mmCIF file of C-alpha atoms in Angstrom:
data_model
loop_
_atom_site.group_PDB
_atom_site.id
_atom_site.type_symbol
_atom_site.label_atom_id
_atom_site.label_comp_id
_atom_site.label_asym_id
_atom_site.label_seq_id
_atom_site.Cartn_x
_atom_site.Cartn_y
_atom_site.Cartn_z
ATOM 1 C CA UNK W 1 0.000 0.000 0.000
ATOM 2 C CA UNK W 2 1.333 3.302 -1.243
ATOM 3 C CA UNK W 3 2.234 6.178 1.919
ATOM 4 C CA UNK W 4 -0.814 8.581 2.458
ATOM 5 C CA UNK W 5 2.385 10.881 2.055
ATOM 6 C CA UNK W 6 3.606 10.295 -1.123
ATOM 7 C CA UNK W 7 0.733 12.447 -2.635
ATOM 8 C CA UNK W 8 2.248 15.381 0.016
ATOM 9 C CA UNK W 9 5.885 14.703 -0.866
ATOM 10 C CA UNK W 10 5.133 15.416 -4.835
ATOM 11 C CA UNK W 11 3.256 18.384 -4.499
ATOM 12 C CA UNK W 12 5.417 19.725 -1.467
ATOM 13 C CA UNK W 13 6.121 22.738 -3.277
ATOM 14 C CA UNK W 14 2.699 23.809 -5.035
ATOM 15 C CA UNK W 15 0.821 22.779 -1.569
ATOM 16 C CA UNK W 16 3.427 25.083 0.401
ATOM 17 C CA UNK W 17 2.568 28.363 -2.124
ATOM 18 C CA UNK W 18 -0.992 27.521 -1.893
ATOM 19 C CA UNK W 19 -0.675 27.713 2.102
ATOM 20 C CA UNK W 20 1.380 30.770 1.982
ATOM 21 C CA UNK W 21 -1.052 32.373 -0.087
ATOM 22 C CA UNK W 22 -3.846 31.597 2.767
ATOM 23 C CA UNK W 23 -2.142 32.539 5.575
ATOM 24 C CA UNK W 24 -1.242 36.183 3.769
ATOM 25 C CA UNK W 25 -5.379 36.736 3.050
ATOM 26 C CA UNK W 26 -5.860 35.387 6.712
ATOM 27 C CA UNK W 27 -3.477 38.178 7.986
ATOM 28 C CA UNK W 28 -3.999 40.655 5.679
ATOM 29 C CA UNK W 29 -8.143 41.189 4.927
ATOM 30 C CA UNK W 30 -9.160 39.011 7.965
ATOM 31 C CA UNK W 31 -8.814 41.868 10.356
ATOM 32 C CA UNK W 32 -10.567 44.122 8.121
ATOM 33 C CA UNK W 33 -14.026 41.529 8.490
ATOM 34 C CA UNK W 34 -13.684 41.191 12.095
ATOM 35 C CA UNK W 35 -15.204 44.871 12.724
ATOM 36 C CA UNK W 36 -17.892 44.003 10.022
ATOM 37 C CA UNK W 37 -18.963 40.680 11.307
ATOM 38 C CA UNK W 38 -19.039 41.954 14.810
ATOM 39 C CA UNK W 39 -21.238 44.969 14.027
ATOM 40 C CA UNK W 40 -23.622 42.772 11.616
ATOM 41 C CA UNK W 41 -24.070 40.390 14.613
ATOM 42 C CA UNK W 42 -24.966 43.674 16.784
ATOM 43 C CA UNK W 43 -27.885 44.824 14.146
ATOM 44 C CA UNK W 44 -29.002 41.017 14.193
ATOM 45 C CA UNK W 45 -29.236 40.410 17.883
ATOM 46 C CA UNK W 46 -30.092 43.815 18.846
ATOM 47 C CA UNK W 47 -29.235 43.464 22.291
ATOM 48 C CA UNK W 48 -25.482 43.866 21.958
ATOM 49 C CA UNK W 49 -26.226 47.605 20.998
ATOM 50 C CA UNK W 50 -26.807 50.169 23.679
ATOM 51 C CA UNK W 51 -28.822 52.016 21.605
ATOM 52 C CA UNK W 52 -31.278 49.590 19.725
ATOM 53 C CA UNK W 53 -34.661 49.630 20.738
ATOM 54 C CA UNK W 54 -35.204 47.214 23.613
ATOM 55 C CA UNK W 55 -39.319 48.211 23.679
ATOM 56 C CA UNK W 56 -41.554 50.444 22.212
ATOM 57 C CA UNK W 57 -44.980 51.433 23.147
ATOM 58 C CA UNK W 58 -47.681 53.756 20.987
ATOM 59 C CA UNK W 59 -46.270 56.984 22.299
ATOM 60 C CA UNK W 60 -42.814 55.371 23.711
ATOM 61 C CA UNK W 61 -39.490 53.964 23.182
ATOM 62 C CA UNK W 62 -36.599 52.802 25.107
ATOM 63 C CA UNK W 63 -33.095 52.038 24.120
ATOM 64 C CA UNK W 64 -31.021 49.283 25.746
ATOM 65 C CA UNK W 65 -28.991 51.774 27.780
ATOM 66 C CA UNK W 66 -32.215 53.238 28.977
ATOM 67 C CA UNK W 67 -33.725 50.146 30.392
ATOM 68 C CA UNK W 68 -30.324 49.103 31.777
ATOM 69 C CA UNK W 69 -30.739 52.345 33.712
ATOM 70 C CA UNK W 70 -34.094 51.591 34.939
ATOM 71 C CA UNK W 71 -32.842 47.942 35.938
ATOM 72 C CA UNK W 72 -29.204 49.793 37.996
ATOM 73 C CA UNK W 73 -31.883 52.746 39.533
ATOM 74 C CA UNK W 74 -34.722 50.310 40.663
ATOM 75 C CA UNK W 75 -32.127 48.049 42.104
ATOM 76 C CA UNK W 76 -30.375 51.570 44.314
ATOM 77 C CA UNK W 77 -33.667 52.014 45.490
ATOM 78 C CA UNK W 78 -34.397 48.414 46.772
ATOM 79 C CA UNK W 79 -31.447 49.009 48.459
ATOM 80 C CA UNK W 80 -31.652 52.597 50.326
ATOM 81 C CA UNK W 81 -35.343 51.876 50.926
ATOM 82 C CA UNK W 82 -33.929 48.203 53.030
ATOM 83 C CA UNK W 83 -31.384 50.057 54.344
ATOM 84 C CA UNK W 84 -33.575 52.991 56.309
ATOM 85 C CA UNK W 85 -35.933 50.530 57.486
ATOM 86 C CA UNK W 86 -33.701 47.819 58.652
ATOM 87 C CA UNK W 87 -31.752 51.253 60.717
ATOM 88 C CA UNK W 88 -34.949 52.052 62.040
ATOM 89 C CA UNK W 89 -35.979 48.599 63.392
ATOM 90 C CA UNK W 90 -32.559 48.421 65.072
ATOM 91 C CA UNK W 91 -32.571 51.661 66.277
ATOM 92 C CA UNK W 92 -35.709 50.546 68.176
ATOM 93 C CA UNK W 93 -34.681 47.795 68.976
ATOM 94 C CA UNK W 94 -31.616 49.146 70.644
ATOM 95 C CA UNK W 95 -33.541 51.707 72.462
ATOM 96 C CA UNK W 96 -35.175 48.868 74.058
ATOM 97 C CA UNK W 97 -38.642 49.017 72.611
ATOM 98 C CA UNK W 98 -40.616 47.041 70.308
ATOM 99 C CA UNK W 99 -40.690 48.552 66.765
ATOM 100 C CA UNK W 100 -44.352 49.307 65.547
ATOM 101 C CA UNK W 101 -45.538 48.273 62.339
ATOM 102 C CA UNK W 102 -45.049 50.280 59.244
ATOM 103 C CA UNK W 103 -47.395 52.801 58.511
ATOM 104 C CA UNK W 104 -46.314 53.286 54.494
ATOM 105 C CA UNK W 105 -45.814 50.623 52.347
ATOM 106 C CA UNK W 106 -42.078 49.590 51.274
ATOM 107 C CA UNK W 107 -41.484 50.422 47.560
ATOM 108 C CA UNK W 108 -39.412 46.735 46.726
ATOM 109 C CA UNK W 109 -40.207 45.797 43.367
ATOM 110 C CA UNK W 110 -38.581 43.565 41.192
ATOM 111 C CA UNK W 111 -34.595 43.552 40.722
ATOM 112 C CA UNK W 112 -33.311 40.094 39.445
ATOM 113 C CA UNK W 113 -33.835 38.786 35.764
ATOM 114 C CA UNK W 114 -35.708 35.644 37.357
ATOM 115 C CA UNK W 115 -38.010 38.100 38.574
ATOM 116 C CA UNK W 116 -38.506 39.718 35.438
ATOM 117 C CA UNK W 117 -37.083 43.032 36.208
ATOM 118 C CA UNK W 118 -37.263 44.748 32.670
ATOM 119 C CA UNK W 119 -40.962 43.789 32.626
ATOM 120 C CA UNK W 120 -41.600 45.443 35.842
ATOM 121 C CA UNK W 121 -39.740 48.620 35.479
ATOM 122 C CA UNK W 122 -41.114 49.031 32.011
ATOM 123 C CA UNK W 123 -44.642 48.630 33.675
ATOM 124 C CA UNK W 124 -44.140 51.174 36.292
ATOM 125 C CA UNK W 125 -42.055 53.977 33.768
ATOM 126 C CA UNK W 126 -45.777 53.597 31.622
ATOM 127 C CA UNK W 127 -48.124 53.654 35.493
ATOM 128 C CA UNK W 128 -46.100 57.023 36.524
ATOM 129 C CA UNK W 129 -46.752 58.830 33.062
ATOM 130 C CA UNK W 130 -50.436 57.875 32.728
ATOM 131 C CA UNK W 131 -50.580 59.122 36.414
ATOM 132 C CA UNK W 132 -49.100 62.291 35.903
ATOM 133 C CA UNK W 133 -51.122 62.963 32.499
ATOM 134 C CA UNK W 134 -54.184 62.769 34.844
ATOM 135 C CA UNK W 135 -53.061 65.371 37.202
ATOM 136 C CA UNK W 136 -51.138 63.387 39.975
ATOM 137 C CA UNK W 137 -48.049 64.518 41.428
ATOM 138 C CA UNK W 138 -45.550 63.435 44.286
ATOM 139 C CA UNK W 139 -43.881 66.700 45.954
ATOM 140 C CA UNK W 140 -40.406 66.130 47.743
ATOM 141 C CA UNK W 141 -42.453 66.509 51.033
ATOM 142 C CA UNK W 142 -44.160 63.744 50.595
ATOM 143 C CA UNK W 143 -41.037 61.472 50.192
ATOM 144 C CA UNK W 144 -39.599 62.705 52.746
ATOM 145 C CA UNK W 145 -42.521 62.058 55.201
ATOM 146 C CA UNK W 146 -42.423 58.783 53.309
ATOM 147 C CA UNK W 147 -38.756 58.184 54.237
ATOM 148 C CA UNK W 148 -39.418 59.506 57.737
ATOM 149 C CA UNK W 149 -41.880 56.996 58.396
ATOM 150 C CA UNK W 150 -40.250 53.704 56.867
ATOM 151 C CA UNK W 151 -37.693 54.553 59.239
ATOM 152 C CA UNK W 152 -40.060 54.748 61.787
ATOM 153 C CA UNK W 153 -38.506 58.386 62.979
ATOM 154 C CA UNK W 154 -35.357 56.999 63.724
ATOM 155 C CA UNK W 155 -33.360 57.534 61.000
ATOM 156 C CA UNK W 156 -31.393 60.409 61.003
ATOM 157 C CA UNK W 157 -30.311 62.831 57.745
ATOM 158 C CA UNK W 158 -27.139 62.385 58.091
ATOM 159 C CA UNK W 159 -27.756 58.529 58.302
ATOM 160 C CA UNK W 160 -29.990 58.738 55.375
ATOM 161 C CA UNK W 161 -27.092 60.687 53.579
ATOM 162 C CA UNK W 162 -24.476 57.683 54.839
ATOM 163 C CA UNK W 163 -26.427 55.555 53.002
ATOM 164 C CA UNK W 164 -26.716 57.253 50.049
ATOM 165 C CA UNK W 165 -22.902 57.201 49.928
ATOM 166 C CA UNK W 166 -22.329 53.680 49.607
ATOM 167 C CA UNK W 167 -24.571 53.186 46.780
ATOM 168 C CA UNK W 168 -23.604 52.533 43.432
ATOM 169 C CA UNK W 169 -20.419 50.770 44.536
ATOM 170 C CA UNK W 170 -19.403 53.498 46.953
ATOM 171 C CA UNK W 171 -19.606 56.142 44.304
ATOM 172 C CA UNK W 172 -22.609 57.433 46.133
ATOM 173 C CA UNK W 173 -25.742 59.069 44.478
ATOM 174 C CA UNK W 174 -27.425 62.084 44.396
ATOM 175 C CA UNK W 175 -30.543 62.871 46.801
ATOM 176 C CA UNK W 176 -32.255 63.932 43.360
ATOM 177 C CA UNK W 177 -31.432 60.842 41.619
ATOM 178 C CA UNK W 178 -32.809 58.502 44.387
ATOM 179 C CA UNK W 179 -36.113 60.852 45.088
ATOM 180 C CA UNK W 180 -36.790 60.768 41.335
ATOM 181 C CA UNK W 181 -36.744 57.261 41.348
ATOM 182 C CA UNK W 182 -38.941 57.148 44.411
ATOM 183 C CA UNK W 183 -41.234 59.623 43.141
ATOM 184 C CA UNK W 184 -41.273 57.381 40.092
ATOM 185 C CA UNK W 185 -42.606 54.363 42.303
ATOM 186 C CA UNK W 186 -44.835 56.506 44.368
ATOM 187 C CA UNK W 187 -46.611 57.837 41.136
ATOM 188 C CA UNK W 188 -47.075 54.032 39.507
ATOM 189 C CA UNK W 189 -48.443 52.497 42.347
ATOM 190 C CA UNK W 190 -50.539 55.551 43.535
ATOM 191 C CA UNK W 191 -51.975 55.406 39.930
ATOM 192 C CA UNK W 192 -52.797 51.786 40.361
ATOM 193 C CA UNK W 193 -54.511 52.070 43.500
ATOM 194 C CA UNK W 194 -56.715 54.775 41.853
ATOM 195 C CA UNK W 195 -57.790 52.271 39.246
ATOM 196 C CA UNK W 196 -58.346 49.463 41.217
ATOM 197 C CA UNK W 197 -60.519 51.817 44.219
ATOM 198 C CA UNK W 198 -62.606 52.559 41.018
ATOM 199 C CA UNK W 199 -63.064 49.621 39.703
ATOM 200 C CA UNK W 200 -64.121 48.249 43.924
ATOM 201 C CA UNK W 201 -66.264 51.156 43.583
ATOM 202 C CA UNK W 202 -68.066 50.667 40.509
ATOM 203 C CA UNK W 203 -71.705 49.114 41.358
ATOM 204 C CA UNK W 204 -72.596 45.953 38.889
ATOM 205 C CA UNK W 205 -75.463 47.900 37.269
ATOM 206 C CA UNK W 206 -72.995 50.695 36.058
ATOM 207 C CA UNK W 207 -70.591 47.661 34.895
ATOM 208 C CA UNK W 208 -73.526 46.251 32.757
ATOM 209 C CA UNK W 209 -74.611 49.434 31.488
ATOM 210 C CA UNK W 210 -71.070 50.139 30.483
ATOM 211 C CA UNK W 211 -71.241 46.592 29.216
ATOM 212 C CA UNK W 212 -74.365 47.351 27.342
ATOM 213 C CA UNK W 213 -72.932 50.661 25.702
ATOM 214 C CA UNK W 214 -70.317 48.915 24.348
ATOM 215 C CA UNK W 215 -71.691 45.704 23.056
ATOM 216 C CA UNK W 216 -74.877 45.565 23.062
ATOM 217 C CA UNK W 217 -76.882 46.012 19.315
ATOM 218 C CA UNK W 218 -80.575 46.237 19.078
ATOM 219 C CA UNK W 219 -82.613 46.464 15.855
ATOM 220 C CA UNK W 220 -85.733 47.803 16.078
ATOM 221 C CA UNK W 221 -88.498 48.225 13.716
ATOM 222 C CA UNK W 222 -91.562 51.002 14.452
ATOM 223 C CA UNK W 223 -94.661 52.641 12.795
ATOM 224 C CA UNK W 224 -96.150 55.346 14.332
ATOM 225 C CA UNK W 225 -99.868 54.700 15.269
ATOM 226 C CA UNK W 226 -101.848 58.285 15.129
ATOM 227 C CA UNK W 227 -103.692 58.522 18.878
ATOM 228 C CA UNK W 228 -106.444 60.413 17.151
ATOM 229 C CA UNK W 229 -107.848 56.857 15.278
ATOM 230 C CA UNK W 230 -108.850 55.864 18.921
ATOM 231 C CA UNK W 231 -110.290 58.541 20.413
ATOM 232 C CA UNK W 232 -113.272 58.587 18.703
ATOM 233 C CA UNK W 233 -114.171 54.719 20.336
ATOM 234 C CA UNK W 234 -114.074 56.483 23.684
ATOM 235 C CA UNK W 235 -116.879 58.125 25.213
ATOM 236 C CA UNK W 236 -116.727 61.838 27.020
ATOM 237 C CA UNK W 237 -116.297 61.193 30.997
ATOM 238 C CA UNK W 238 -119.753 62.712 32.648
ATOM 239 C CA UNK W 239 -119.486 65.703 35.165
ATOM 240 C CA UNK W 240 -119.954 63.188 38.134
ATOM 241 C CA UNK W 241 -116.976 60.635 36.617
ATOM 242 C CA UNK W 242 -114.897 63.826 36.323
ATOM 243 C CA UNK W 243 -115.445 64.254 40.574
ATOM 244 C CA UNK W 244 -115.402 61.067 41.623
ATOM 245 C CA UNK W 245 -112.235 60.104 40.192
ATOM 246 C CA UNK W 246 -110.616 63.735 41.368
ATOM 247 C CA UNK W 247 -111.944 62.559 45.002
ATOM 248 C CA UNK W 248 -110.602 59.109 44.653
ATOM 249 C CA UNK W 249 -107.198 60.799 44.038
ATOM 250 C CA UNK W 250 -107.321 64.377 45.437
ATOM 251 C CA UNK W 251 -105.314 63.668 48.613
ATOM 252 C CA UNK W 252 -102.352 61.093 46.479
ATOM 253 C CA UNK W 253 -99.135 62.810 45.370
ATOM 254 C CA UNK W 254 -97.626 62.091 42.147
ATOM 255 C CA UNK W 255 -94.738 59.148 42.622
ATOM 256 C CA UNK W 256 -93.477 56.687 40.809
ATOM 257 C CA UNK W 257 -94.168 52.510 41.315
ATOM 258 C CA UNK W 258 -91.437 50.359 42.377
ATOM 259 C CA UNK W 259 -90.988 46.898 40.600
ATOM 260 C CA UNK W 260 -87.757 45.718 43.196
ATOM 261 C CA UNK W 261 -85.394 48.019 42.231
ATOM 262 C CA UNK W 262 -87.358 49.196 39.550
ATOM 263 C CA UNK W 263 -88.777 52.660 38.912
ATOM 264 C CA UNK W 264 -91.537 52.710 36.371
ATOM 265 C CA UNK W 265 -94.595 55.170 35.693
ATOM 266 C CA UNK W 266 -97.746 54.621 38.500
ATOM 267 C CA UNK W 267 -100.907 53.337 37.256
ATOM 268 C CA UNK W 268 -102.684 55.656 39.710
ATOM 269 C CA UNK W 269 -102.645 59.794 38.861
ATOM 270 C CA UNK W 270 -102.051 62.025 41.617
ATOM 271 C CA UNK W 271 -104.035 65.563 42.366
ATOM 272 C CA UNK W 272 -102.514 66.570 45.654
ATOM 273 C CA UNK W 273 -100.193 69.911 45.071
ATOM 274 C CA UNK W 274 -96.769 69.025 46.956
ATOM 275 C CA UNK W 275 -95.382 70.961 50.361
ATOM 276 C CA UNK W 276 -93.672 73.991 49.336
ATOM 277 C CA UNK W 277 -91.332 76.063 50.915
ATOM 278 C CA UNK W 278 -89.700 79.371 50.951
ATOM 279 C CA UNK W 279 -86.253 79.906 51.193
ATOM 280 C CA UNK W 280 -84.146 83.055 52.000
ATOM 281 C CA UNK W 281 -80.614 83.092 51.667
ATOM 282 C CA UNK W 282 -77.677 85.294 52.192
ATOM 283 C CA UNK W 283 -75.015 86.100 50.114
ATOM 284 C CA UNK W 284 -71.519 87.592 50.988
ATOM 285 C CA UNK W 285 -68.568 88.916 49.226
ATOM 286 C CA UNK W 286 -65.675 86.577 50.769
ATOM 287 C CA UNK W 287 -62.417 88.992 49.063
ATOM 288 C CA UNK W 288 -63.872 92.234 50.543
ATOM 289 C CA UNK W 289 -64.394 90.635 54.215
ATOM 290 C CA UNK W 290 -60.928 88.768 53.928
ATOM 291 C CA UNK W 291 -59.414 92.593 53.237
ATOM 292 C CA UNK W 292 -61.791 94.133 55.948
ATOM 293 C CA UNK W 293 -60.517 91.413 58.517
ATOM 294 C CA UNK W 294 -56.566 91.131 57.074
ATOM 295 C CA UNK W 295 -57.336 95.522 57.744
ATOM 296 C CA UNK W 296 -58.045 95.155 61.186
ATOM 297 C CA UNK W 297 -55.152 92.711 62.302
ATOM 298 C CA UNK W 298 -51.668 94.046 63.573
ATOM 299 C CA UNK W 299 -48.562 91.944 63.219
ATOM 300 C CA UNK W 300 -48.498 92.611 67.044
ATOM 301 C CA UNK W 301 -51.860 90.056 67.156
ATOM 302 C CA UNK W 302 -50.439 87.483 64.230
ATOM 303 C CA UNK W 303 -46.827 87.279 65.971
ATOM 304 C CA UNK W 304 -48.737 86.710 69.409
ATOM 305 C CA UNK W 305 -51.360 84.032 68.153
ATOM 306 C CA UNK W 306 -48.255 82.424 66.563
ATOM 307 C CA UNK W 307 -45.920 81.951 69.857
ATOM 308 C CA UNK W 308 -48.854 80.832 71.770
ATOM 309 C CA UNK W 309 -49.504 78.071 68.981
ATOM 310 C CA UNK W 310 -46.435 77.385 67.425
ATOM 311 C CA UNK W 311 -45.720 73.688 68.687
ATOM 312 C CA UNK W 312 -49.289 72.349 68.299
ATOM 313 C CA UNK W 313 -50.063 73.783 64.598
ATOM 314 C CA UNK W 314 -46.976 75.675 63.337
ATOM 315 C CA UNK W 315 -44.213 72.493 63.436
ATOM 316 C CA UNK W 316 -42.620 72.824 60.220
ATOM 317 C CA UNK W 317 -40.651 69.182 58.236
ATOM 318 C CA UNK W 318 -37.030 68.698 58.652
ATOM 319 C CA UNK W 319 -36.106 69.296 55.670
ATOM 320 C CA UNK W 320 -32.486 69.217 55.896
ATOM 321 C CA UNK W 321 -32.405 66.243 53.872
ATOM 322 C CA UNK W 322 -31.965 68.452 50.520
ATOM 323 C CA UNK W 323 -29.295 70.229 51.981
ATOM 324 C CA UNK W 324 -26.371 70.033 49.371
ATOM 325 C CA UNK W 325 -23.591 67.590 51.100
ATOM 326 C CA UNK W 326 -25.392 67.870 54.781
ATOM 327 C CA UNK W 327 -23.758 71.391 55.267
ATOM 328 C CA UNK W 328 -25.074 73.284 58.738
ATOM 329 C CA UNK W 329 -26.327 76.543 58.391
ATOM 330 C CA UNK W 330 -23.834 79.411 58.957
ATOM 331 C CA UNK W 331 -25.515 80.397 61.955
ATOM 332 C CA UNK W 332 -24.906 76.855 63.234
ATOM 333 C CA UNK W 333 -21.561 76.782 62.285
ATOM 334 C CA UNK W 334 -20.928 80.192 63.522
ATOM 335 C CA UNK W 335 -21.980 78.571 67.127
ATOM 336 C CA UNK W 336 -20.218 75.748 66.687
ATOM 337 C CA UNK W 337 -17.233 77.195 65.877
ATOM 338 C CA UNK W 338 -17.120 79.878 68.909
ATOM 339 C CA UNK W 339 -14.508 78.330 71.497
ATOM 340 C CA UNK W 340 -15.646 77.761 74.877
ATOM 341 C CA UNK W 341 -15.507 80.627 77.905
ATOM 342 C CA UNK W 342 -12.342 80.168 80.591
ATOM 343 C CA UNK W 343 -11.949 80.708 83.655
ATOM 344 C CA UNK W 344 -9.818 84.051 84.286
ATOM 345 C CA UNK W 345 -6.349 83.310 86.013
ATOM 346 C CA UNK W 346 -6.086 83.430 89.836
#
C-alpha cells in the first residue's frame, strides 16, 4: 500500500505556495471583516447595541442603555429603601422598645432577571406617566414624610445621607437621583390604586350598562300609530266621573311605582299639590371681608397668636435632607465654631 504521504511529498512545493497564499489573506483582509462581522451580529441580535430599541410602546421607546438604567436605579432604590428601614428597626430595637408596624408601604419591586425586572420597570415607567397625564403629582415633602416613616422616625439625615454614599459601589448618588426614582414608584403604584378603588367602587349595574354601551346592538323596527284613530271609540267622561275620580285621588301625590329596584310610571294619577317652601338666603362677598378682617389685624396680634400656637399647629418638616452635602447653616456653624468661655487666672 502506497504512503498517504507520497501524494504530500510530490506536491510539497505547489501545496506550500498555496498555504502561503492563505495565511497572507488570513493576515492581511481578515482583520478588516472582524469589525464588520461583529457589528452585523450587533444589528441582528439587537441586544449587543446600547442604543437599539429594547421596547416600544404607541407613544414610547426605550433604548437598551435606557432600560439598563431603569434595571441599575430600581435596584439603588431596593437598596436605600432596606437600608432605612432595617436602621430604624434596630434603632428601636436598641432603644429597648418594640418597633411598631409600618405605617407606608415599602417600595421593593422587582430587581433580578428571574423576577422579570425589565418587565416590571417598564410597567411602572408607563403607570407614573399615565398618572401624571391625569393630574397626579408626588412633591419632595411627601417622600420625605415617606422616608421619615419607613424609618419609623429613627433615621437620622445624616444617616440617610451615609447611606446614600455607599450606593452605586461606593460612588454614592445624588438625593435627586434617588427621590426621582422614588417619586417614580410613588406615582405608579398611587396610579394603580386609583384604578383598582374605582373599579371596587363601581356598582354591577354601572358595569352592565357600560357593558351594554359597548356591546350591546338592538334592531328595532316602528310605525307610528296616530292617537287620534282611537279617540273617537271612547266616550266623554260625565261631570260626576270627572269628581269622583278627582276625590278618589285628590289627597295622592304624584310618585313613581317600584318593581324591586325598579322605577316605572304609576298606574294611579295624583291631584294633591306638593309641600312647598320658601327659602331666603344670604349672600356675601368673601375677598372684601378677607381685606376688611386682614385691615383690622396688627402683626403685634399674628406674631402673638403664633408663639402661643407654634408647637401644636406651626411644626414645620425637617427638611435638611436636601441640603447640598449635609452642610449646617452658617448660623450653626458660627456657634459651633465659637470656642468655649475660661476661667480668668487666679
Amino acid at each position: 500500500m502506497a504512503s498517504p504521504f507520497h501524494v504530500f511529498r510530490k506536491y510539497q512545493k505547489t501545496l506550500l505556495v498555496v498555504a502561503g497564499v492563505i495565511l497572507m489573506f488570513v493576515f492581511v483582509i481578515g482583520d478588516s471583516l472582524v469589525p464588520y462581522l461583529s457589528s452585523s451580529g450587533d444589528a441582528s441580535e439587537g441586544r449587543l447595541s446600547p442604543t437599539a430599541v429594547a421596547v416600544h410602546w404607541d407613544g414610547g421607546k426605550l433604548t437598551n442603555r435606557e432600560l439598563d438604567m431603569l434595571v441599575m436605579r430600581r435596584r439603588m432604590v431596593n437598596a436605600f429603601i432596606r437600608g432605612v428601614e432595617y436602621a430604624g428597626r434596630e434603632a428601636a430595637v436598641q432603644a429597648g422598645i418594640e418597633p411598631r408596624p409600618l405605617r407606608v408601604e415599602m417600595l421593593l419591586g422587582a430587581e433580578m432577571a428571574q423576577q422579570g425586572v425589565e418587565q416590571d420597570v417598564v410597567r411602572t415607567k408607563l403607570f407614573a406617566d399615565a398618572a401624571r397625564k391625569v393630574g397626579m403629582t408626588v412633591s419632595d415633602q411627601n417622600i420625605v414624610h415617606y422616608l421619615d416613616e419607613l424609618g419609623r422616625n429613627h433615621v437620622s439625615r445624616d444617616e440617610m445621607r451615609v447611606m446614600l454614599t455607599r450606593q452605586a459601589g461606593g460612588r454614592g448618588a445624588s438625593i435627586d437621583f434617588i427621590f426621582d426614582a422614588i417619586r417614580e414608584e410613588l406615582l405608579a403604584r398611587n396610579y394603580l390604586a386609583s384604578y383598582q378603588f374605582a373599579l371596587e367602587t363601581i356598582t354591577p349595574e354601572e358595569k352592565w350598562q357600560d357593558w351594554l354601551r359597548v356591546n350591546d346592538r338592538v334592531v328595532v323596527e316602528a310605525a307610528a300609530i296616530p292617537v287620534e284613530s282611537f279617540v273617537g271609540d271612547v266616550p266623554q267622561p260625565t261631570e260626576e266621573e270627572l269628581v269622583a275620580f278627582f276625590n278618589e285621588y285628590k289627597n295622592r301625590e304624584p310618585q313613581p311605582d317600584f318593581l324591586g329596584s325598579m322605577e316605572l310610571p304609576s298606574r294611579y294619577p295624583g291631584f294633591a299639590i306638593p309641600r312647598k317652601v320658601d327659602v331666603k338666603y344670604l349672600t356675601a362677598n368673601y375677598e372684601k371681608l378677607l381685606e376688611k378682617a386682614e385691615a383690622e389685624i396688627t402683626n403685634e396680634e399674628i406674631e402673638k397668636y403664633y408663639e402661643s400656637n407654634k408647637d401644636p399647629q406651626f411644626i414645620k418638616t425637617d427638611t435638611s435632607l436636601f441640603d447640598q452635602g449635609g452642610q449646617q447653616p452658617e448660623a450653626a456653624v458660627e456657634e459651633t465654631a465659637t470656642p468655649p468661655a475660661t476661667e480668668p487666672a487666679a
